[in-house]
Coordinates of C-alpha atoms in Angstrom, one line a residue:
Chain A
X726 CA 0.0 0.0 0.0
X727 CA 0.9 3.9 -0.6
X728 CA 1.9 5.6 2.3
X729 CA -0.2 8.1 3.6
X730 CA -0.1 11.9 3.8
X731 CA -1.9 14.3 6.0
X732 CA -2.2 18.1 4.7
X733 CA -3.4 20.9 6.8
X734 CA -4.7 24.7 4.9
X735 CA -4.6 26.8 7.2
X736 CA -6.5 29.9 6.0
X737 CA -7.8 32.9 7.8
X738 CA -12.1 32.0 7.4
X739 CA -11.3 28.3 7.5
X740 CA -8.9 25.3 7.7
X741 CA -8.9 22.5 5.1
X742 CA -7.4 18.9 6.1
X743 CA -6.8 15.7 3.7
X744 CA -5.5 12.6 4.4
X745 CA -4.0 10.3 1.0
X746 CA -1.5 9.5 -1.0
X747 CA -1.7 13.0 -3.9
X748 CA -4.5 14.5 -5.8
X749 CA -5.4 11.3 -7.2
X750 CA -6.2 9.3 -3.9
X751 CA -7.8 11.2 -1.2
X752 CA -9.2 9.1 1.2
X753 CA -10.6 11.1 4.1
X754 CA -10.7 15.3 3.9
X755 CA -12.5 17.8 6.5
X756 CA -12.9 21.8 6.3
X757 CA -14.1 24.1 9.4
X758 CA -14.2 27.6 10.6
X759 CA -11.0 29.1 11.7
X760 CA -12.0 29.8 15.1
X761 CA -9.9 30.1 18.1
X762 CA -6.2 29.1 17.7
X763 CA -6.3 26.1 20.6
X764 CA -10.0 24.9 19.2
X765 CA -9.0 25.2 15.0
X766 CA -5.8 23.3 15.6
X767 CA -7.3 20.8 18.2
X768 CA -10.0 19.7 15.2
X769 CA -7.1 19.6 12.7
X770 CA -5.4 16.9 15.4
X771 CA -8.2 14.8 15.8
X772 CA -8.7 14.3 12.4
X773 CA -5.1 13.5 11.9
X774 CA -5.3 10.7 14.2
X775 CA -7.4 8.9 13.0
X776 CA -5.5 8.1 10.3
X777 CA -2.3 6.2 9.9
X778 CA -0.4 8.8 8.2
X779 CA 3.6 8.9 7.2
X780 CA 4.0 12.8 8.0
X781 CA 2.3 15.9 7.6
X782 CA 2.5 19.0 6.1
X783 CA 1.3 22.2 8.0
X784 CA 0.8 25.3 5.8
X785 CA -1.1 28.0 7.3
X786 CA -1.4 31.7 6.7
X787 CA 1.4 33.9 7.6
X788 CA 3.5 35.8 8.6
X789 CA 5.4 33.3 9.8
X790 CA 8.2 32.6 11.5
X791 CA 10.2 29.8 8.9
X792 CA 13.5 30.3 10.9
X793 CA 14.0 26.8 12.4
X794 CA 17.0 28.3 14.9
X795 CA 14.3 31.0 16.1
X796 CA 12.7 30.3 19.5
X797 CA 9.0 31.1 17.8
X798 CA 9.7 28.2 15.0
X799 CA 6.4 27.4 13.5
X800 CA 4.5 30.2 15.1
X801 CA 2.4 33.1 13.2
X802 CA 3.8 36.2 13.4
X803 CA 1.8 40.0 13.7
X804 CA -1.4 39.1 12.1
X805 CA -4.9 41.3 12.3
X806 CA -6.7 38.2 12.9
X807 CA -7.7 38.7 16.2
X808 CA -6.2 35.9 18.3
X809 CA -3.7 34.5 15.8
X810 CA -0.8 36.7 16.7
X811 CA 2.1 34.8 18.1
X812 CA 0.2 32.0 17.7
X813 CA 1.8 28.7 17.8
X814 CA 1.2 26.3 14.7
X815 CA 3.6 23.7 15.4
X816 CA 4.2 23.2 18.7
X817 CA 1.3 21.3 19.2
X818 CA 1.2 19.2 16.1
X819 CA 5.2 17.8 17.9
X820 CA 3.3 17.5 21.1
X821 CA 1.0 15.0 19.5
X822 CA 2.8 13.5 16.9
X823 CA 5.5 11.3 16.5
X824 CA 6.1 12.3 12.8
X825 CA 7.9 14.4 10.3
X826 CA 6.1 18.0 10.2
X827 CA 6.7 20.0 7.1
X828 CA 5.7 23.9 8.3
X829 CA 5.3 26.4 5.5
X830 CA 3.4 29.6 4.6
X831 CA -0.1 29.1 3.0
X832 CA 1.1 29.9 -0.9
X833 CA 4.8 28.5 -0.5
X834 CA 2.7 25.2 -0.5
X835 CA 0.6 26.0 -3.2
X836 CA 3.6 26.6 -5.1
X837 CA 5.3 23.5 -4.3
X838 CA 2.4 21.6 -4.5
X839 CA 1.9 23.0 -8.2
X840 CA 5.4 22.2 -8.4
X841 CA 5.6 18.5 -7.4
X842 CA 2.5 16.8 -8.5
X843 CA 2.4 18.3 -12.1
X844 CA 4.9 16.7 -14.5
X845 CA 4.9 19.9 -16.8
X846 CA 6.2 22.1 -14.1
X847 CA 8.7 19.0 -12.3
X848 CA 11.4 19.8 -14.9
X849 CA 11.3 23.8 -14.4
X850 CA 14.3 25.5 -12.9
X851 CA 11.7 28.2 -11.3
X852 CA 8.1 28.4 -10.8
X853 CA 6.1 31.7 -9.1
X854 CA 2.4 31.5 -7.8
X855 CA 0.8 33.9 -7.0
X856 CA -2.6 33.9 -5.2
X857 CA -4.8 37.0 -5.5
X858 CA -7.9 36.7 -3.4
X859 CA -8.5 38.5 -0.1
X860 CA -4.9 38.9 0.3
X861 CA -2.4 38.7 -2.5
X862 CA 1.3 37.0 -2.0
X863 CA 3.6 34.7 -3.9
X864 CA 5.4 31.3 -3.5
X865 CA 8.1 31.0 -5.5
X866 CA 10.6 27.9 -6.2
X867 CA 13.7 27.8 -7.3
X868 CA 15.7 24.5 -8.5
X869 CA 12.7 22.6 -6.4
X870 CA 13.1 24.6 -3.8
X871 CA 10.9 27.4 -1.6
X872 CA 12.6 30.5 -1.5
X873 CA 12.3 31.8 2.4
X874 CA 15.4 34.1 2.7
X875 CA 15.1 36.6 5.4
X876 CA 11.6 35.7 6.4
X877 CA 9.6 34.7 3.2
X878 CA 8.6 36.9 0.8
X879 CA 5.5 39.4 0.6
X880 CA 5.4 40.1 -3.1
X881 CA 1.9 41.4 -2.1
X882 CA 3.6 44.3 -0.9
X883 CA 5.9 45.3 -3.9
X884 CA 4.8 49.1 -4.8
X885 CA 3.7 49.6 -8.6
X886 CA 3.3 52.4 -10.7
X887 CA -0.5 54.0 -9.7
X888 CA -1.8 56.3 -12.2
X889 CA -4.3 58.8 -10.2
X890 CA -5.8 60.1 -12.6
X891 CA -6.8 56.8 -14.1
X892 CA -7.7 55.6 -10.8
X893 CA -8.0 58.0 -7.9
X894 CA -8.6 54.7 -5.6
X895 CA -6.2 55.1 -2.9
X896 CA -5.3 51.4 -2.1
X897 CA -6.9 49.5 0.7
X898 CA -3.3 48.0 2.1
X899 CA -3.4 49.1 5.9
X900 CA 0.7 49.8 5.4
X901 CA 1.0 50.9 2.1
X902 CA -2.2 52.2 0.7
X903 CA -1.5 51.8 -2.7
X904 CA 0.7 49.0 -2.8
X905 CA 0.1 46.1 -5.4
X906 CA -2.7 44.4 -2.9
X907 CA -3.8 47.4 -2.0
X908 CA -4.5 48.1 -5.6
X909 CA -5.4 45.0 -6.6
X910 CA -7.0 42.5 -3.4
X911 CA -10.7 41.3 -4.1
X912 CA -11.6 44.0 -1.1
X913 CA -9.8 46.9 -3.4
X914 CA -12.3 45.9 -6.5
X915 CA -15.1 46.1 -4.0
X916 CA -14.3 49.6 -2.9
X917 CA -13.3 51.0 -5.8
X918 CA -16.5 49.7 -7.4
X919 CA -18.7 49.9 -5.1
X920 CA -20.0 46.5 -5.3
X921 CA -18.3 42.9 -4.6
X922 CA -15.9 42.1 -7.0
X923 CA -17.6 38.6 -7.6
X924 CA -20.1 40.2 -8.9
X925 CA -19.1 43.0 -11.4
X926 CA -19.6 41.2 -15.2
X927 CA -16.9 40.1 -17.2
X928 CA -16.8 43.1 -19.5
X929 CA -16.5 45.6 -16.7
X930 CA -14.0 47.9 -16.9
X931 CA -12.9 46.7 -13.7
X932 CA -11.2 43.7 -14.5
X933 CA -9.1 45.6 -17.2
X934 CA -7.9 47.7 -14.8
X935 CA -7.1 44.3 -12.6
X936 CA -5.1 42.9 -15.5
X937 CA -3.3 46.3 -15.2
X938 CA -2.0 45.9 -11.6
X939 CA -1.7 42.0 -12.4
X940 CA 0.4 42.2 -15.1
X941 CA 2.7 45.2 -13.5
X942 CA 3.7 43.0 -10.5
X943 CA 4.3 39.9 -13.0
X944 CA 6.3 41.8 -15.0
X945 CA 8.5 42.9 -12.3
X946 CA 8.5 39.3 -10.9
X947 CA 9.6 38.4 -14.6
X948 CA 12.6 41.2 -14.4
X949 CA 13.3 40.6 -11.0
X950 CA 13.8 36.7 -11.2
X951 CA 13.2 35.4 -14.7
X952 CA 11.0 32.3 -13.6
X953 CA 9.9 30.1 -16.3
X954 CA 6.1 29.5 -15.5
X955 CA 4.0 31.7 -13.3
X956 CA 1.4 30.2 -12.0
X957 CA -1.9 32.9 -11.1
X958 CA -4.6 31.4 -8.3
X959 CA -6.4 32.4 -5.5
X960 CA -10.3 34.0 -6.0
X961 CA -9.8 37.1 -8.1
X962 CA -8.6 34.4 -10.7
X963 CA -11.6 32.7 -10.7
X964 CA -12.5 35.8 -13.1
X965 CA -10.9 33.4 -16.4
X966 CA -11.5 36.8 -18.5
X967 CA -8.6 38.6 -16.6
X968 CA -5.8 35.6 -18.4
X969 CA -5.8 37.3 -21.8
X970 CA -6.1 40.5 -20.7
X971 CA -2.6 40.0 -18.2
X972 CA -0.8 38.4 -21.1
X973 CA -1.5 41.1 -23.4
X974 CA -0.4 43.7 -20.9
X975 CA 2.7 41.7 -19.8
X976 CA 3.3 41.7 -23.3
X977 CA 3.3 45.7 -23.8
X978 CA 5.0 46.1 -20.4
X979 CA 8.4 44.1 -21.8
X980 CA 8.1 45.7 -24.7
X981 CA 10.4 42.6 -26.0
X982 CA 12.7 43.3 -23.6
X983 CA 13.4 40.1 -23.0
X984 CA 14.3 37.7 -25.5
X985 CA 12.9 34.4 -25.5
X986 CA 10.1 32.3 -27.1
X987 CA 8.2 31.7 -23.6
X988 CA 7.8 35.2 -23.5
X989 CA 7.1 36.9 -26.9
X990 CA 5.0 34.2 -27.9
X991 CA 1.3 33.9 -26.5
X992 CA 2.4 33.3 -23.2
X993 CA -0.6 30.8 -22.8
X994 CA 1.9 28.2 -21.4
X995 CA 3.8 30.4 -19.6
X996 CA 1.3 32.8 -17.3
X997 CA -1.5 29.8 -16.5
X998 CA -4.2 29.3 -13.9
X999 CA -3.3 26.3 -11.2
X1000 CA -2.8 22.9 -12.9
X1001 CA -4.6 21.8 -9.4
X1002 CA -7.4 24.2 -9.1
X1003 CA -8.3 25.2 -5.9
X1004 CA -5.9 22.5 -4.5
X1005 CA -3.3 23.8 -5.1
X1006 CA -2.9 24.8 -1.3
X1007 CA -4.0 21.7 0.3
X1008 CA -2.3 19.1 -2.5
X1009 CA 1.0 21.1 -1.5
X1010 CA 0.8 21.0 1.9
X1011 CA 0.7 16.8 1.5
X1012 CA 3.8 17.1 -0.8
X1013 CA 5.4 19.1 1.8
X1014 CA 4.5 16.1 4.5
X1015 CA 5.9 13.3 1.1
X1016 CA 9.1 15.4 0.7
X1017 CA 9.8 15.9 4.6
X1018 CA 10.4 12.1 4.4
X1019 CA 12.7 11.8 1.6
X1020 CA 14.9 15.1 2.6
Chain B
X1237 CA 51.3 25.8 -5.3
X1238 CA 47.7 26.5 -5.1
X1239 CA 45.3 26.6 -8.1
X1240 CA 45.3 29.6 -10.7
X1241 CA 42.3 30.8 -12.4
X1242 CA 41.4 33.1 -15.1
X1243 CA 38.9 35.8 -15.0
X1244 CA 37.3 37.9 -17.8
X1245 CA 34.8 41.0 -17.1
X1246 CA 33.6 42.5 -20.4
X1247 CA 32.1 45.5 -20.3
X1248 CA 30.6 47.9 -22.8
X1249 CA 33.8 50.3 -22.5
X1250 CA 36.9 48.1 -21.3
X1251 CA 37.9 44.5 -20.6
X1252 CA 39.1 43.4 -17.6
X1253 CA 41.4 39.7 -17.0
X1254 CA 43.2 38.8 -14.2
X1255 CA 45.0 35.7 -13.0
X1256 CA 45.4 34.5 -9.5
X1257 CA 44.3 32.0 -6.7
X1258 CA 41.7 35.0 -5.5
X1259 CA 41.6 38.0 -3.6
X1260 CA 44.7 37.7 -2.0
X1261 CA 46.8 37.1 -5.1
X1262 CA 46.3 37.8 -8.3
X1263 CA 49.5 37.5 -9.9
X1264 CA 48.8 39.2 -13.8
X1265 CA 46.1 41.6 -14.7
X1266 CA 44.8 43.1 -17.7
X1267 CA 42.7 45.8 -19.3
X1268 CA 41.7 47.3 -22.4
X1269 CA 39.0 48.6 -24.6
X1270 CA 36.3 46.9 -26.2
X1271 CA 36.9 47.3 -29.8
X1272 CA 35.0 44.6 -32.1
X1273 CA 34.3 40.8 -30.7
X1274 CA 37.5 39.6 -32.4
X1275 CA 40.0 42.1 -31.9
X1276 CA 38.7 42.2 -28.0
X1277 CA 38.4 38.4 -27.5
X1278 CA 42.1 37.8 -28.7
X1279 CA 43.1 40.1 -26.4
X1280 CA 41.7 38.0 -24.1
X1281 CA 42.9 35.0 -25.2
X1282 CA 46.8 35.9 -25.4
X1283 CA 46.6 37.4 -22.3
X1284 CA 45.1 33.6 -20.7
X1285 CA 47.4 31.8 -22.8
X1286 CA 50.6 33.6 -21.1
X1287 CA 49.2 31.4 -17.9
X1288 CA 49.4 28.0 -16.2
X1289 CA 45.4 28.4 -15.6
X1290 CA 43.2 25.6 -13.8
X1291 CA 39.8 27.0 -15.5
X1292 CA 38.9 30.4 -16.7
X1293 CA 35.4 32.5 -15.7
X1294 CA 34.1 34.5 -18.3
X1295 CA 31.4 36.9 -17.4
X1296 CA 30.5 39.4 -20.0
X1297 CA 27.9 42.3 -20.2
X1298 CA 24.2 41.2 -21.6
X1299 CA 21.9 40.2 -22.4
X1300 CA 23.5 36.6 -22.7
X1301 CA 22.2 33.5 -23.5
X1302 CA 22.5 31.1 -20.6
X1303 CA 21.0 28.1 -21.5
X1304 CA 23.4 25.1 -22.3
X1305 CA 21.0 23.4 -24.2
X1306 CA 20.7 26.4 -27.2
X1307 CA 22.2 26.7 -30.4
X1308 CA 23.6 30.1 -29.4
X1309 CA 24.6 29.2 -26.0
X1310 CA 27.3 31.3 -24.6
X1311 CA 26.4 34.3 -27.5
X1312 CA 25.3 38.0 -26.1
X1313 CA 22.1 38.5 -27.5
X1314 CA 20.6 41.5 -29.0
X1315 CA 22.7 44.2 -27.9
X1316 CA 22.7 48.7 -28.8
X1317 CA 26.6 47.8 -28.8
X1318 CA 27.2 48.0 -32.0
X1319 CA 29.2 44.5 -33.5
X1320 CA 28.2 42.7 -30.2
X1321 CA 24.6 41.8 -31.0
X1322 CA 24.6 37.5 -31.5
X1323 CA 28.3 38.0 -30.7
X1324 CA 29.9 34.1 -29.5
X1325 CA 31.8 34.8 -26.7
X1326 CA 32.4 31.4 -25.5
X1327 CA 32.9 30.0 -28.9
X1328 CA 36.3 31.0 -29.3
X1329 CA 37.6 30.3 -25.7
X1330 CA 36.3 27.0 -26.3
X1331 CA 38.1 26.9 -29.3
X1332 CA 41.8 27.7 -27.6
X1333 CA 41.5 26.3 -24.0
X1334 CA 40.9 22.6 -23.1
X1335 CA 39.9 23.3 -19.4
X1336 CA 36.5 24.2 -17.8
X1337 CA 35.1 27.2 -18.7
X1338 CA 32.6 29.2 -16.7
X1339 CA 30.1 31.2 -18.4
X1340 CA 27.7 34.0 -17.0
X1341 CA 26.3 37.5 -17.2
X1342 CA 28.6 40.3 -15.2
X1343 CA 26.5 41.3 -12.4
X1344 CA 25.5 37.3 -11.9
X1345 CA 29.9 37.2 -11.2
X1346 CA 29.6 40.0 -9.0
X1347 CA 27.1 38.7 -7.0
X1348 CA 28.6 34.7 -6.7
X1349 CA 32.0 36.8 -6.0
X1350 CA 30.9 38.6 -3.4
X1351 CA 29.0 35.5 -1.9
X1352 CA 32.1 33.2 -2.9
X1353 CA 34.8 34.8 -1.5
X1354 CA 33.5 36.5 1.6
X1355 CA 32.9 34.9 4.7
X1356 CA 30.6 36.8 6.0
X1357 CA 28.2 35.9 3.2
X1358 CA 28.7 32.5 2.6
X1359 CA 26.7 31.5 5.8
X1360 CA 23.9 33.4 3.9
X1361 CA 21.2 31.3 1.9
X1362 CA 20.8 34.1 -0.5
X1363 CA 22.3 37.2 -1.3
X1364 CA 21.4 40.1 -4.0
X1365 CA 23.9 42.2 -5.7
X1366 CA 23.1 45.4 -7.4
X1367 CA 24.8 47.2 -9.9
X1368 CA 23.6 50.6 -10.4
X1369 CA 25.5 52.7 -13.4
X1370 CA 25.1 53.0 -16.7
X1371 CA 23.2 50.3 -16.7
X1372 CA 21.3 48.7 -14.2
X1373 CA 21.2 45.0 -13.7
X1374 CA 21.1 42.4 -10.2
X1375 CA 22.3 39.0 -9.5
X1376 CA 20.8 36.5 -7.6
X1377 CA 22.4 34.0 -5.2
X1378 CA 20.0 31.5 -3.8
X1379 CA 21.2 28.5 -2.2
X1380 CA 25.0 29.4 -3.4
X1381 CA 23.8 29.1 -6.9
X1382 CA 23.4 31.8 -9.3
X1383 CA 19.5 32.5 -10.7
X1384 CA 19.4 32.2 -13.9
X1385 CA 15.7 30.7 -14.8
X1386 CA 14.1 31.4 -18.0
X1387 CA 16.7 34.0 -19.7
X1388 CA 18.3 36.1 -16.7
X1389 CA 17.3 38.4 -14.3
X1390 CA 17.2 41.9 -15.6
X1391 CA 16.2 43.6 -12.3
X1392 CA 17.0 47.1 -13.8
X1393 CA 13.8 47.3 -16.2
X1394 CA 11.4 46.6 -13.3
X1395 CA 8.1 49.7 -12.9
X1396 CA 8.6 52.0 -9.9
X1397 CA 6.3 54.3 -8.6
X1398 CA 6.9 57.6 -10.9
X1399 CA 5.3 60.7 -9.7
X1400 CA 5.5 63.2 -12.1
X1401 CA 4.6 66.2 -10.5
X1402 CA 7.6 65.9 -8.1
X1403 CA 10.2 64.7 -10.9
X1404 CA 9.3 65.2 -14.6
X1405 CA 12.3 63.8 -16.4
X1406 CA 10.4 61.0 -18.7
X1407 CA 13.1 58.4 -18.2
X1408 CA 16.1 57.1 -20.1
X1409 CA 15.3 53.5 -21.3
X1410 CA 15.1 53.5 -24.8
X1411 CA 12.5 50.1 -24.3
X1412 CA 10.0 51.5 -21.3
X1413 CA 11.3 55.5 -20.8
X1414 CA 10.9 55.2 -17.0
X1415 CA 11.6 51.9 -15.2
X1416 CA 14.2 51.6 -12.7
X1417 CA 17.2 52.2 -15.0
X1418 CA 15.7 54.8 -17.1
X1419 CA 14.6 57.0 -14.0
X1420 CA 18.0 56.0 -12.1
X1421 CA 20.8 55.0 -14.0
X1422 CA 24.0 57.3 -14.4
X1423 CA 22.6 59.2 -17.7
X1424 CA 19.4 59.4 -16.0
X1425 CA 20.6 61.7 -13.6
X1426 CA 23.1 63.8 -16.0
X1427 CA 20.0 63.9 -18.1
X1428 CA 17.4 65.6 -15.3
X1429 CA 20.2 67.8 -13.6
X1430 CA 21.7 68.9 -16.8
X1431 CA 25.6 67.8 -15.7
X1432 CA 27.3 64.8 -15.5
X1433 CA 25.9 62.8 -11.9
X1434 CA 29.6 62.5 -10.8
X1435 CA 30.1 66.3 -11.0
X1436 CA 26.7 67.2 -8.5
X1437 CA 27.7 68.1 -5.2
X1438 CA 27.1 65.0 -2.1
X1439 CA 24.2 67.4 -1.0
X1440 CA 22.3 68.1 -3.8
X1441 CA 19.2 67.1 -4.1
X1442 CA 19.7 64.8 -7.2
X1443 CA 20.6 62.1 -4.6
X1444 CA 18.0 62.4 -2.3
X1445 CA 15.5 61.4 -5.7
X1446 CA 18.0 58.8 -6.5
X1447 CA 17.8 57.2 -3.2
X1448 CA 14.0 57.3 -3.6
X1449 CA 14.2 55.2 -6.6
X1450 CA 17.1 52.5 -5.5
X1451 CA 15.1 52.5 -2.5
X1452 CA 11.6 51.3 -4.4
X1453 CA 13.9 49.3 -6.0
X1454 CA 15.2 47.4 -2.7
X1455 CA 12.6 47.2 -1.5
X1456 CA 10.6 45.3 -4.1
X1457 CA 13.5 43.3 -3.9
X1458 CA 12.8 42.7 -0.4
X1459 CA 9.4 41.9 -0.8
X1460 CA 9.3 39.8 -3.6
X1461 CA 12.5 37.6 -2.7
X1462 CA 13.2 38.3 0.9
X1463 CA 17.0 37.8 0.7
X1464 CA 19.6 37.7 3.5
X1465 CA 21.6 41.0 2.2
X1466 CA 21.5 43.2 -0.8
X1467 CA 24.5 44.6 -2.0
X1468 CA 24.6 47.8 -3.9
X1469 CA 27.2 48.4 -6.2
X1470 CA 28.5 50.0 -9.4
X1471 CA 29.8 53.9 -10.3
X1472 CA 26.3 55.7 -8.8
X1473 CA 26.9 53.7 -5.5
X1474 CA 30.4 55.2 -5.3
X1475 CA 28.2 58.1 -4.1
X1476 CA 28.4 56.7 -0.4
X1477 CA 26.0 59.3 0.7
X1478 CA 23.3 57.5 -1.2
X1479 CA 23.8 54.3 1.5
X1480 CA 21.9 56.3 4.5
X1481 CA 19.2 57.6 2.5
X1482 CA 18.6 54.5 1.3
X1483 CA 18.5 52.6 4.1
X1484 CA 16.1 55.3 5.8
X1485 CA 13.9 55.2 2.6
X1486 CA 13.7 51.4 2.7
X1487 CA 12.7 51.8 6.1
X1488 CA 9.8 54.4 5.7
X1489 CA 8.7 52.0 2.5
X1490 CA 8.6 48.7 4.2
X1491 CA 6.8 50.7 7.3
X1492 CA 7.9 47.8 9.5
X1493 CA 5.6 45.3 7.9
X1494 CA 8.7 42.5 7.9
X1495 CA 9.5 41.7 11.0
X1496 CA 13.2 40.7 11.3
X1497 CA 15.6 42.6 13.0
X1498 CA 17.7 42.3 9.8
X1499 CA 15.5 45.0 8.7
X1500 CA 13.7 46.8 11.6
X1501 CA 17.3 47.9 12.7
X1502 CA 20.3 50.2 11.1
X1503 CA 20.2 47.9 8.0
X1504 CA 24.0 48.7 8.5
X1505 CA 24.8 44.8 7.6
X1506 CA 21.7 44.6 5.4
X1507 CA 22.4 46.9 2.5
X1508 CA 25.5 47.5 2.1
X1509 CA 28.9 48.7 -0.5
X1510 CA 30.2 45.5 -2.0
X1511 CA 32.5 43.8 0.3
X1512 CA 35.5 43.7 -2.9
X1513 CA 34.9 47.0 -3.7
X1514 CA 35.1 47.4 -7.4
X1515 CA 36.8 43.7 -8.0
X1516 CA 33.5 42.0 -7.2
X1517 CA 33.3 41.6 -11.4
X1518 CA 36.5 40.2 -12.2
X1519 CA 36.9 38.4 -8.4
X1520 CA 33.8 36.4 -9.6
X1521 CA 34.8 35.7 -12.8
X1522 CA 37.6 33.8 -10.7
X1523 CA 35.0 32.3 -8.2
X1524 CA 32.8 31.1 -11.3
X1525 CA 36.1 29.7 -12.8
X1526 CA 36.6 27.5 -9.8
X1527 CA 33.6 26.9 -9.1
X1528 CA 33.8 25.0 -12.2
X1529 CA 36.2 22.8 -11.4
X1530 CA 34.5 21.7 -8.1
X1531 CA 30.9 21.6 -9.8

């Protein structure tokens, strides 16, 4: 028999946990409200033992503290969520297991998960993914690797060129205002539309404007680290209309600055929604838990 | 008697090859203008040939073509220098030496150098190295490897915030006016001020603007790949006023949304002149030469 995997999402409305052996065999999965710290990770442990799993991956929402010398290992760092600051993820997952833990932010998993399960993207040098929902950040791995660094990397927060006149929206980001997910987050559409971004219709000029900000940050991601897929999730994304318009825009943004066939052709290979879906988080995590074994 | 290895920095104005074990001893050096591909790599070549050499490094100016598995591997690719565009830089190296020979873009040497050769940044799992002149460009260390991904990183051209009422000049770059290199680069400045940027005074207010734009710069850097140090060199960062207006910039950007003392403090060790001073180039041609060896 396969060996079992257990994957916990961690997100900031609710928590996602599977059990299996990849996206084709899920035997047992559970989702519920992120509530309390010491209740939400309490259900996530129950439902881990009942099942005789090999390791698991833990990959909530950040900050986080990735440092395995720090003394807050495996904790969250300053969030808003109320509650959740400081919060330790970990610590009670060793407590109760005797088992590899993989520990990782949210989208690093989603990029490794879209990473290790998809044979198109297993023989890239570098993959980016970035989710753009409620919050927007980016995951990025290099030679099969998740980039942490310093701490791990916003790219939420990079700052873009904002055009006031075009848009006299002044971000929603409560540290930078007008940063790239405070131009671009699903609660920025809302605001500067007056109505929830789900449910503005596909021709609104809204979402050109979206592709805009979108296609700014990927280029710079593009300049900045040359990756050779980027991978575009999370809920905004769901919006399939805003694909063409990003490529086109990347396309007028390099200008054919950069030489090479992945990039001056249609790009249709090359900027792509998640070979996994909506999975992509929770399908990661579990590769997280399969490569915590092997490394 | 410890190894020797070549090194080669080509620039768009001069050549530079050394010989030597590393910093400590480089026992012939070498400069001199870049004419046409031929005349210049001859040059080269004699001056490698005179030597008992391990392996040589040859890191050129870009764009380049990196990927071992092209036709045109080891060629600069389109290029405003005029005889250089497609010119085959390896080719004729490869043609004259029967040892390893390393092959990468100049700032990507600069950066492994400075991470090679200096203790205090090998412990580091990733390092970024800025060179901010005429041209602008950054190399990547991650994991002690140089990022090369789809092409190579061409940090320069990424879009900054650019208001217009505060600085007017349109911007330099011939392919997108005002990205980073076209509002910051050396001709930028002569360009807005009207005088060359190495003739304006350490407290005019030329550098206060500059330091606004590396400072976007790093700080999209930060963001997007959270690295361990960044490294700002080149012929504008001789301007060592720029380093605490930076700094204080990068500060007021990031508004103390990562939290690491790395960069909630001075940022003394965090962004800082390059360790080998203006040999970073041609010291990591020597680093990528024996690397090559051990690789």
């Amino acid at each position: 028999m396969e060996k079992l995997y257990g994957g916990m999402e961690g997100g900031g409305t609710k928590f996602v946990c599977a059990v299996g052996t990849g996206p084709d065999e899920i035997i047992d999965q559970t989702r519920f409200a992120t509530t309390s710290p010491e209740e939400t990770l309490e259900q996530a442990i129950a439902f881990f033992k009942k099942h005789d799993i090999q390791a698991i991956g833990l990959a909530p929402f950040g900050p986080l503290d990735l440092n395995p010398a720090s003394p807050t290992y495996g904790h969250i760092s300053a969030t808003p969520k109320p509650g959740w600051s400081n919060a330790d993820i970990l610590g009670p997952f060793r407590r109760q297991f005797n088992l590899p833990l993989a520990f990782d932010l949210d989208v690093n998993a989603a990029a490794f998960g879209e990473y290790h399960w998809l044979p198109e993207n297993r023989s890239l040098d570098s993959l980016v993914y970035f989710t753009i929902g409620t919050g927007i950040g980016a995951g990025i791995l290099i030679n099969g690797q998740v980039v942490h660094g310093l701490t791990h990397p916003e790219a939420g927060h990079m700052r873009l060129p904002h055009d006031r006149q075009k848009d006299p929206f002044p971000g929603s980001c409560p540290f930078h205002a007008d940063c790239f997910e405070g131009l671009a987050n699903g609660p920025a559409i809302g605001q500067r539309w007056g109505q929830p971004a789900d449910t503005l219709p596909p021709d609104h000029p809204a979402w050109d404007l979206e592709a805009n900000y979108i296609a700014l940050a990927v280029a710079n991601v593009i300049y900045t680290l040359s990756p050779q897929r980027i991978v575009l999730g999370g809920g905004v994304m769901e919006q399939l209309q805003l694909f063409p318009l990003i490529r086109r825009k990347v396309h007028e943004i390099l200008n054919d600055y950069i030489v090479s066939p992945t990039v001056t052709g249609s790009m249709q290979a090359y900027i792509v929604p998640p070979g996994l879906g909506k999975r992509s988080g929770i399908l990661g995590a579990m590769a997280l838990a399969k490569n915590s074994i092997r490394s």
